[in-house]
Coordinates of C-alpha atoms in Angstrom, one line a residue:
X1 CA -31.3 -26.0 8.2
X2 CA -28.9 -25.1 5.5
X3 CA -28.0 -27.9 3.1
X4 CA -24.4 -28.6 2.2
X5 CA -24.5 -26.5 -0.9
X6 CA -25.7 -23.3 0.7
X7 CA -23.8 -23.9 3.9
X8 CA -20.5 -23.5 1.9
X9 CA -21.3 -19.8 1.2
X10 CA -21.6 -18.8 4.9
X11 CA -18.3 -17.2 6.0
X12 CA -19.0 -15.8 9.5
X13 CA -21.1 -12.7 8.9
X14 CA -20.5 -12.6 5.1
X15 CA -21.4 -14.7 2.0
X16 CA -18.4 -15.9 0.0
X17 CA -17.8 -18.2 -2.9
X18 CA -16.0 -18.8 -6.2
X19 CA -17.1 -16.4 -8.8
X20 CA -14.5 -16.7 -11.6
X21 CA -12.7 -19.6 -13.3
X22 CA -8.9 -19.6 -13.2
X23 CA -7.8 -21.6 -10.2
X24 CA -7.4 -25.3 -10.6
X25 CA -9.8 -27.3 -8.5
X26 CA -12.1 -24.4 -7.8
X27 CA -15.2 -24.4 -9.9
X28 CA -17.6 -21.5 -9.9
X29 CA -20.4 -21.9 -7.3
X30 CA -21.5 -18.2 -7.2
X31 CA -23.5 -18.7 -10.4
X32 CA -25.9 -16.2 -11.8
X33 CA -28.9 -18.0 -10.4
X34 CA -27.4 -18.5 -7.0
X35 CA -26.5 -14.8 -6.8
X36 CA -30.0 -13.8 -7.9
X37 CA -31.6 -16.0 -5.3
X38 CA -29.3 -14.5 -2.6
X39 CA -30.2 -11.0 -3.6
X40 CA -33.9 -11.9 -3.3
X41 CA -33.2 -13.5 0.1
X42 CA -31.7 -10.2 1.3
X43 CA -34.8 -8.3 0.1
X44 CA -37.0 -10.6 2.1
X45 CA -34.8 -10.4 5.1
X46 CA -34.5 -6.6 4.9
X47 CA -38.2 -6.1 4.3
X48 CA -39.0 -8.0 7.5
X49 CA -36.1 -6.2 9.4
X50 CA -37.3 -2.7 8.7
X51 CA -41.0 -3.4 8.4
X52 CA -41.4 -2.2 4.8
X53 CA -42.7 -3.8 1.7
X54 CA -39.9 -4.7 -0.8
X55 CA -41.2 -2.0 -3.2
X56 CA -40.7 0.6 -0.4
X57 CA -37.0 -0.3 0.2
X58 CA -34.0 1.9 -0.7
X59 CA -30.9 -0.2 -1.2
X60 CA -27.3 0.8 -2.2
X61 CA -24.9 -1.4 -4.0
X62 CA -21.1 -1.1 -4.3
X63 CA -18.2 -3.4 -5.2
X64 CA -14.4 -3.7 -4.8
X65 CA -12.1 -4.1 -7.8
X66 CA -12.2 -7.9 -8.4
X67 CA -13.0 -9.0 -11.9
X68 CA -16.4 -10.6 -11.2
X69 CA -17.7 -7.4 -9.4
X70 CA -19.4 -5.6 -12.3
X71 CA -21.3 -8.8 -13.4
X72 CA -22.5 -9.5 -9.8
X73 CA -23.5 -5.9 -9.4
X74 CA -25.6 -6.0 -12.6
X75 CA -27.4 -9.2 -11.3
X76 CA -28.1 -7.8 -7.8
X77 CA -29.2 -4.3 -8.8
X78 CA -31.6 -5.8 -11.4
X79 CA -33.0 -8.2 -8.8
X80 CA -33.5 -5.3 -6.3
X81 CA -35.2 -3.2 -9.0
X82 CA -37.4 -6.2 -10.0
X83 CA -39.1 -6.1 -6.6
X84 CA -39.8 -2.3 -6.9
X85 CA -36.9 -1.1 -4.7
X86 CA -35.1 2.2 -5.2
X87 CA -31.5 1.1 -6.0
X88 CA -28.4 3.4 -5.7
X89 CA -25.5 2.0 -7.8
X90 CA -22.3 3.2 -6.2
X91 CA -19.9 1.3 -8.5
X92 CA -16.3 1.0 -7.2
X93 CA -16.5 1.7 -3.5
X94 CA -15.1 0.8 -0.1
X95 CA -17.0 -1.4 2.2
X96 CA -17.1 1.2 5.0
X97 CA -18.6 3.8 2.5
X98 CA -21.4 1.4 1.8
X99 CA -22.4 1.3 5.4
X100 CA -22.3 5.1 5.4
X101 CA -24.9 5.2 2.7
X102 CA -27.4 4.0 5.4
X103 CA -26.4 7.1 7.4
X104 CA -26.0 9.8 4.8
X105 CA -28.3 8.7 2.1
X106 CA -31.0 7.1 4.2
X107 CA -30.7 3.6 2.6
X108 CA -32.6 0.9 4.4
X109 CA -29.8 -1.6 3.5
X110 CA -26.6 -1.7 1.6
X111 CA -24.7 -4.5 -0.3
X112 CA -21.0 -4.5 -0.8
X113 CA -19.7 -7.0 -3.4
X114 CA -16.3 -8.1 -2.0
X115 CA -14.3 -11.1 -0.8
X116 CA -11.9 -8.9 1.2
X117 CA -8.2 -10.1 0.7
X118 CA -9.1 -13.4 -0.9
X119 CA -7.8 -14.4 -4.4
X120 CA -9.1 -12.8 -7.6
X121 CA -11.4 -15.8 -8.4
X122 CA -13.5 -15.4 -5.2
X123 CA -16.2 -12.9 -4.4
X124 CA -19.0 -12.4 -1.9
X125 CA -21.8 -10.4 -0.6
X126 CA -21.6 -8.2 2.6
X127 CA -24.7 -6.6 3.9
X128 CA -25.4 -3.6 6.1
X129 CA -28.3 -1.8 7.8
X130 CA -28.2 1.4 9.8
X131 CA -27.4 -0.8 12.8
X132 CA -24.2 -2.1 11.2
X133 CA -23.1 -5.4 9.7
X134 CA -25.3 -8.5 9.9
X135 CA -25.0 -11.3 12.3
X136 CA -24.2 -14.9 11.3
X137 CA -27.8 -15.9 12.1
X138 CA -29.0 -13.2 9.6
X139 CA -26.8 -14.6 6.9
X140 CA -28.3 -18.1 7.5
X141 CA -31.8 -16.6 7.2
X142 CA -30.9 -15.0 3.8
X143 CA -29.3 -18.2 2.6
X144 CA -32.4 -20.2 3.7
X145 CA -34.6 -18.0 1.6
X146 CA -32.3 -18.7 -1.4
X147 CA -32.2 -22.4 -0.7
X148 CA -36.0 -22.6 -0.4
X149 CA -36.6 -20.6 -3.6
X150 CA -38.5 -17.8 -1.9
X151 CA -38.7 -14.6 -3.8
X152 CA -40.3 -11.2 -3.2
X153 CA -43.2 -10.2 -5.5
X154 CA -42.4 -8.4 -8.7
X155 CA -43.2 -4.7 -9.0
X156 CA -42.8 -2.2 -11.8
X157 CA -41.9 0.8 -9.6
X158 CA -38.2 0.0 -9.1
X159 CA -35.3 2.1 -10.5
X160 CA -31.5 2.1 -10.6
X161 CA -29.6 5.4 -10.2
X162 CA -25.9 5.8 -10.5
X163 CA -24.5 7.7 -7.5
X164 CA -20.9 8.9 -6.9
X165 CA -21.0 8.5 -3.1
X166 CA -17.3 7.8 -2.8
X167 CA -16.6 11.4 -3.6
X168 CA -18.9 12.5 -0.8
X169 CA -17.3 10.0 1.6
X170 CA -13.8 11.3 0.7
X171 CA -15.0 14.9 1.4
X172 CA -16.1 13.8 4.8
X173 CA -12.6 12.5 5.6
X174 CA -11.1 15.8 4.3
X175 CA -13.4 17.8 6.5
X176 CA -12.4 15.8 9.5
X177 CA -8.7 16.3 8.9
X178 CA -9.1 20.0 8.4
X179 CA -11.1 20.4 11.5
X180 CA -8.9 18.3 13.8
X181 CA -5.6 19.5 12.6
X182 CA -6.8 23.1 12.4
X183 CA -3.7 24.3 10.5
X184 CA -2.9 27.9 9.7
X185 CA -3.6 27.0 6.1
X186 CA -6.9 25.5 7.0
X187 CA -7.7 24.1 3.6
X188 CA -4.3 22.5 3.2
X189 CA -3.5 21.0 6.6
X190 CA -1.2 18.4 5.1
X191 CA 1.0 20.8 3.2
X192 CA 4.6 19.9 3.8
X193 CA 3.8 16.2 4.4
X194 CA 4.8 13.5 2.0
X195 CA 2.4 10.5 2.4
X196 CA 2.4 7.5 0.1
X197 CA -0.4 5.1 -0.4
X198 CA -0.4 1.4 -1.4
X199 CA -3.9 0.4 -2.5
X200 CA -2.8 -3.0 -3.8
X201 CA -5.0 -2.4 -6.9
X202 CA -8.1 -2.6 -4.7
X203 CA -10.7 0.1 -4.0
X204 CA -8.4 2.3 -1.8
X205 CA -6.7 4.4 -4.5
X206 CA -9.2 7.2 -3.9
X207 CA -7.4 8.0 -0.7
X208 CA -4.4 9.4 -2.5
X209 CA -6.2 11.5 -5.0
X210 CA -9.4 12.5 -3.2
X211 CA -8.1 13.0 0.3
X212 CA -4.4 13.5 0.7
X213 CA -3.6 15.4 -2.5
X214 CA -6.7 17.7 -1.9
X215 CA -5.3 18.6 1.5
X216 CA -1.9 19.5 0.2
X217 CA 0.1 16.3 0.8
X218 CA 2.7 15.1 -1.7
X219 CA 1.7 11.6 -2.7
X220 CA 4.5 11.0 -5.2
X221 CA 5.7 7.4 -4.9
X222 CA 2.3 5.9 -4.1
X223 CA 1.8 2.5 -5.5
X224 CA -0.9 0.4 -7.2
X225 CA -3.7 3.0 -7.0
X226 CA -5.4 1.8 -10.2
X227 CA -8.1 -0.9 -9.6
X228 CA -7.1 -4.2 -11.1
X229 CA -9.1 -7.2 -10.0
X230 CA -6.3 -9.7 -10.8
X231 CA -4.1 -8.1 -8.1
X232 CA -0.9 -8.4 -10.2
X233 CA 1.5 -6.8 -7.7
X234 CA 0.7 -8.2 -4.3
X235 CA -2.2 -9.5 -2.2
X236 CA -4.0 -6.4 -0.9
X237 CA -3.7 -7.5 2.7
X238 CA -1.9 -5.5 5.5
X239 CA -1.3 -8.8 7.3
X240 CA 0.7 -10.2 4.4
X241 CA 4.5 -9.7 4.5
X242 CA 4.8 -8.9 0.8
X243 CA 2.2 -6.2 1.2
X244 CA 4.0 -4.6 4.1
X245 CA 7.3 -4.9 2.4
X246 CA 5.9 -3.0 -0.5
X247 CA 4.7 0.0 1.5
X248 CA 7.9 0.0 3.5
X249 CA 9.9 0.1 0.3
X250 CA 7.7 2.9 -1.1
X251 CA 8.3 5.0 2.1
X252 CA 12.1 4.5 1.9
X253 CA 12.4 5.1 -1.9
X254 CA 10.3 8.3 -1.8
X255 CA 11.6 9.6 1.5
X256 CA 8.0 9.9 2.8
X257 CA 6.9 11.0 6.2
X258 CA 4.3 8.3 6.4
X259 CA 2.9 5.4 4.3
X260 CA -0.6 3.9 4.5
X261 CA -1.8 0.6 3.0
X262 CA -5.3 -0.8 2.6
X263 CA -6.8 -4.2 1.9
X264 CA -9.0 -4.7 -1.2
X265 CA -12.2 -3.2 0.2
X266 CA -10.6 -0.7 2.6
X267 CA -12.1 -2.0 5.8
X268 CA -8.6 -2.6 7.1
X269 CA -5.5 -0.5 7.1
X270 CA -1.9 -0.3 8.2
X271 CA 0.9 2.3 8.1
X272 CA 4.6 2.8 8.1
X273 CA 6.3 5.8 9.8
X274 CA 9.2 7.9 8.4
X275 CA 11.8 5.7 10.1
X276 CA 10.4 2.6 8.4
X277 CA 8.7 1.2 11.5
X278 CA 5.6 -0.8 10.6
X279 CA 2.5 0.5 12.3
X280 CA 0.8 -2.9 12.0
X281 CA -0.5 -5.7 14.3
X282 CA 0.4 -4.9 17.9
X283 CA 1.9 -1.5 17.1
X284 CA -1.2 -0.5 15.1
X285 CA -3.4 -1.5 18.1
X286 CA -1.1 0.6 20.4
X287 CA -1.3 3.7 18.1
X288 CA -5.1 3.4 17.8
X289 CA -5.5 2.9 21.5
X290 CA -3.4 6.0 22.3
X291 CA -5.6 8.0 19.9
X292 CA -8.9 6.5 21.2
X293 CA -8.1 7.0 24.8
X294 CA -7.6 10.8 24.4
X295 CA -10.6 12.2 26.3
X296 CA -11.5 8.7 27.4
X297 CA -9.3 8.3 30.5
X298 CA -9.4 4.8 31.9
X299 CA -11.4 3.5 28.8
X300 CA -11.6 -0.1 27.8
X301 CA -9.8 -1.3 24.6
X302 CA -11.2 -4.5 23.2
X303 CA -8.8 -6.6 21.1
X304 CA -8.6 -10.0 19.6
X305 CA -6.9 -12.9 21.4
X306 CA -3.4 -12.9 19.9
X307 CA -2.2 -9.5 21.2
X308 CA 1.2 -9.4 22.9
X309 CA 1.9 -9.1 26.6
X310 CA 3.8 -5.9 25.9
X311 CA 0.7 -4.4 24.4
X312 CA -1.4 -5.1 27.5
X313 CA 1.3 -3.4 29.6
X314 CA 1.3 -0.4 27.2
X315 CA -2.5 0.0 27.3
X316 CA -2.8 -0.4 31.0
X317 CA 0.5 1.0 32.5
X318 CA 1.5 3.7 29.9
X319 CA -1.9 4.8 28.6
X320 CA -3.9 4.3 31.8
X321 CA -6.6 2.3 30.0
X322 CA -8.0 -1.2 30.4
X323 CA -7.4 -4.1 28.0
X324 CA -10.1 -6.6 27.3
X325 CA -8.6 -9.4 25.3
X326 CA -11.4 -11.2 23.4
X327 CA -11.7 -13.5 20.4
X328 CA -10.5 -13.4 16.8
X329 CA -13.0 -12.2 14.3
X330 CA -13.7 -8.4 13.7
X331 CA -17.4 -8.8 14.4
X332 CA -16.6 -10.5 17.7
X333 CA -14.5 -7.6 19.0
X334 CA -17.1 -5.0 17.7
X335 CA -20.0 -6.8 19.3
X336 CA -18.1 -7.1 22.6
X337 CA -17.4 -3.4 22.6
X338 CA -21.0 -2.6 21.9
X339 CA -22.0 -4.9 24.7
X340 CA -19.6 -3.2 27.1
X341 CA -20.8 0.3 26.2
X342 CA -24.4 -0.9 26.7
X343 CA -23.4 -1.9 30.2
X344 CA -22.1 1.6 30.9
X345 CA -18.4 0.7 30.4
X346 CA -16.5 3.4 28.5
X347 CA -15.1 1.5 25.5
X348 CA -14.0 3.8 22.6
X349 CA -12.2 1.2 20.4
X350 CA -12.6 -2.4 19.2
X351 CA -9.6 -3.6 17.1
X352 CA -8.1 -6.8 15.7
X353 CA -4.4 -7.2 15.0
X354 CA -5.5 -7.9 11.4
X355 CA -6.1 -4.2 10.9
X356 CA -9.9 -4.2 11.5
X357 CA -10.3 -1.1 13.8
X358 CA -13.7 0.2 14.8
X359 CA -14.1 3.4 16.8
X360 CA -17.2 4.4 18.8
X361 CA -17.0 7.9 17.3
X362 CA -17.4 6.3 13.9
X363 CA -20.4 4.1 14.5
X364 CA -18.1 1.2 15.5
X365 CA -17.5 0.7 11.8
X366 CA -14.3 -1.1 10.9
X367 CA -12.9 1.4 8.4
X368 CA -9.3 1.3 7.3
X369 CA -9.5 4.8 5.7
X370 CA -10.9 6.3 8.9
X371 CA -8.2 4.6 11.0
X372 CA -5.5 6.0 8.7
X373 CA -7.1 9.4 8.8
X374 CA -6.9 9.4 12.6
X375 CA -3.3 8.4 12.4
X376 CA -2.5 11.2 9.9
X377 CA -4.3 13.7 12.1
X378 CA -2.2 12.6 15.1
X379 CA 1.0 12.9 13.1
X380 CA 0.1 16.4 12.0
X381 CA -0.8 17.4 15.6
X382 CA 2.4 16.0 16.9
X383 CA 4.5 17.8 14.2
X384 CA 3.0 21.1 15.5
X385 CA 4.6 20.2 18.8
X386 CA 7.9 19.3 17.2
X387 CA 7.3 15.6 17.8
X388 CA 7.2 12.6 15.5
X389 CA 4.6 9.8 15.3
X390 CA 6.9 7.1 16.5
X391 CA 7.2 8.9 19.9
X392 CA 3.6 7.9 20.6
X393 CA 4.5 4.3 21.1
X394 CA 8.1 4.6 22.1
X395 CA 7.5 2.7 25.4
X396 CA 5.7 -0.2 23.7
X397 CA 7.6 -3.4 24.5
X398 CA 7.6 -5.8 21.5
X399 CA 8.6 -9.4 21.5
X400 CA 12.1 -10.4 20.4
X401 CA 10.7 -13.5 18.6
X402 CA 7.3 -14.5 17.4
X403 CA 5.8 -17.2 15.1
X404 CA 2.5 -18.6 14.0
X405 CA 1.9 -22.3 13.1
X406 CA -1.3 -23.4 11.6
X407 CA -2.2 -27.1 12.2
X408 CA -4.7 -28.7 10.0
X409 CA -7.4 -30.7 11.7
X410 CA -7.9 -34.0 9.9
X411 CA -11.2 -35.2 11.5
X412 CA -14.5 -34.4 9.8
X413 CA -16.0 -32.9 13.0
X414 CA -13.1 -30.5 13.3
X415 CA -14.8 -28.3 15.9
X416 CA -15.3 -31.1 18.3
X417 CA -11.8 -32.3 17.7
X418 CA -10.3 -28.9 18.4
X419 CA -12.4 -28.3 21.5
X420 CA -11.2 -31.6 22.9
X421 CA -7.6 -30.8 22.3
X422 CA -8.0 -27.4 24.0
X423 CA -9.8 -29.0 27.0
X424 CA -7.1 -31.6 27.3
X425 CA -4.3 -29.1 27.0
X426 CA -5.9 -26.9 29.7
X427 CA -5.9 -29.8 32.1
X428 CA -2.3 -30.7 31.1
X429 CA -1.0 -27.1 31.5
X430 CA -2.5 -26.7 35.0
X431 CA -0.4 -29.7 36.1
X432 CA 2.9 -28.5 34.6
X433 CA 5.5 -26.6 36.6
X434 CA 6.3 -23.2 35.2
X435 CA 3.2 -23.1 33.0
X436 CA 0.8 -20.2 33.9
X437 CA -2.6 -20.4 32.3
X438 CA -3.9 -16.8 31.6
X439 CA -6.9 -15.8 33.7
X440 CA -8.1 -13.2 31.1
X441 CA -8.1 -15.4 28.0
X442 CA -11.4 -15.8 26.2
X443 CA -10.4 -18.0 23.3
X444 CA -8.6 -21.3 23.2
X445 CA -5.8 -21.6 25.8
X446 CA -3.1 -19.0 26.5
X447 CA -0.1 -20.0 28.7
X448 CA 2.7 -17.8 29.9
X449 CA 6.3 -18.9 30.8
X450 CA 8.9 -17.3 33.0
X451 CA 12.4 -16.3 31.9
X452 CA 13.8 -19.8 32.7
X453 CA 11.1 -21.6 30.6
X454 CA 10.9 -19.6 27.4
X455 CA 10.2 -16.1 28.6
X456 CA 7.0 -15.7 26.6
X457 CA 3.6 -17.3 25.9
X458 CA 1.6 -19.4 23.4
X459 CA -2.0 -19.3 22.4
X460 CA -3.6 -22.3 20.8
X461 CA -7.1 -21.8 19.4
X462 CA -9.6 -22.9 16.8
X463 CA -9.9 -20.9 13.6
X464 CA -13.1 -18.9 13.4
X465 CA -14.2 -20.7 10.2
X466 CA -11.8 -23.3 9.0
X467 CA -10.5 -26.8 10.1
X468 CA -7.4 -25.2 11.5
X469 CA -5.8 -24.7 14.9
X470 CA -3.5 -21.7 14.8
X471 CA -0.7 -21.6 17.3
X472 CA 0.8 -18.2 18.2
X473 CA 4.1 -18.1 20.1
X474 CA 6.0 -15.0 21.4
X475 CA 9.2 -14.7 23.5
X476 CA 11.3 -11.9 24.9
X477 CA 14.5 -13.9 24.8
X478 CA 16.5 -15.4 22.0
X479 CA 15.6 -19.0 21.4
X480 CA 12.6 -18.7 23.6
X481 CA 10.1 -19.5 20.9
X482 CA 11.8 -22.9 20.3
X483 CA 11.8 -23.7 24.0
X484 CA 8.1 -23.0 24.3
X485 CA 7.3 -24.9 21.1
X486 CA 9.3 -27.9 22.4
X487 CA 7.4 -27.9 25.7
X488 CA 4.0 -27.7 23.9
X489 CA 5.2 -30.3 21.4
X490 CA 5.4 -33.0 24.1
X491 CA 1.7 -32.6 24.6
X492 CA 0.8 -32.3 21.0
X493 CA 2.4 -35.7 20.3
X494 CA -0.3 -37.3 22.5
X495 CA -3.2 -35.8 20.5
X496 CA -5.2 -37.3 17.6
X497 CA -6.7 -35.5 14.7
X498 CA -4.0 -32.9 14.1
X499 CA -1.6 -32.9 11.2
X500 CA 1.7 -32.3 13.0

């Protein structure tokens, strides 16, 4: 059982903590000793997983641009070397590329030092094997080794080698674009395209220089390509309004055909078309689904729970696919897609509205650069036919209004409190006229309303990790969100434990 100190580091299927000073009230807990113990814990876990001695392991290590990354990389690589492992030091790298080192370089395991879109002072450890990312139970086991002070034996045979794997990873994306676009100028399939990149000062700047420019695209007007772990311009997060506003502005100012944006470690992406339409959230899912269902007629698309009603209609009625609305959490949707494929169900895509998209053709790896590559390929293919990318999702019906409210749970046992509220609300909803509880919902409670009662839906659920109950509301009519919120508010007034 994890004690309170080590329990704080478990964030779903990752380890995260405070690694740098600079934010009031947040003292460093990812200390040198703690990081070293976690690195040793990974060696013990990996050794058991692949049935090799620690001295026989081959482990790659990469990092995003945040300021504590180089220091944590030095600690972890030295700990891996200390037990005799062969260590490949990949320096600044994307999270998806680190998984690919297990495929292309034969690594037994990989470590990416990242805290995704979180503030500059935070950092974390994200692990991979050839089978993909770790499960929550694996993270607990690694943390238990650290908590209990268990360490692998020391060995003198270890070594650390610097490897520029990001260049090889970028070349792989280039080859994919050349092959699938199959332009007359084969080496420059993006000649005549203007594509701008917003990397948010994270690890995604390589995409402009090592992919797009190499293939002939004009990337003038790209923003924040230089890594800067203080993130001085905007949070590198495609879900954040300021980030999407930035890439939209870059597209408009430069007159680009397309804009792409990544989060800090490039496992998420988003885009903007030439007309300034955001290819984000539901529209991103729609574009990815349209691409993934090519050659997979009737295939299943797994999404998170907060996707719109219009998206479901688009996938099932316009694309001829099937929509499996699942739970929030990128690992949840990926694991469900793997499960469905194992059952013989054709499922080519698992995607969250956050921008995590994992395609079966790419090892079900959530890779923002791969997703944007597929979008660019589709744009180039459509241009050959005299079409524009926005035509792909022209029939997608999007809500007129939408909002998200995040209620804090005040009780210590926040999960029990949230589960009780959901159970009580389900019973309440079933007794109300005009409330239709969704029969395909797999997280929290989702209720739809007809045109006379708000013309939309709400979803109330528990946050994956935090003492929060997010409420998502959408409506197809003006003023509908308020009507739905007012109806739900009558119930919420009767609850205890929520900060309303």
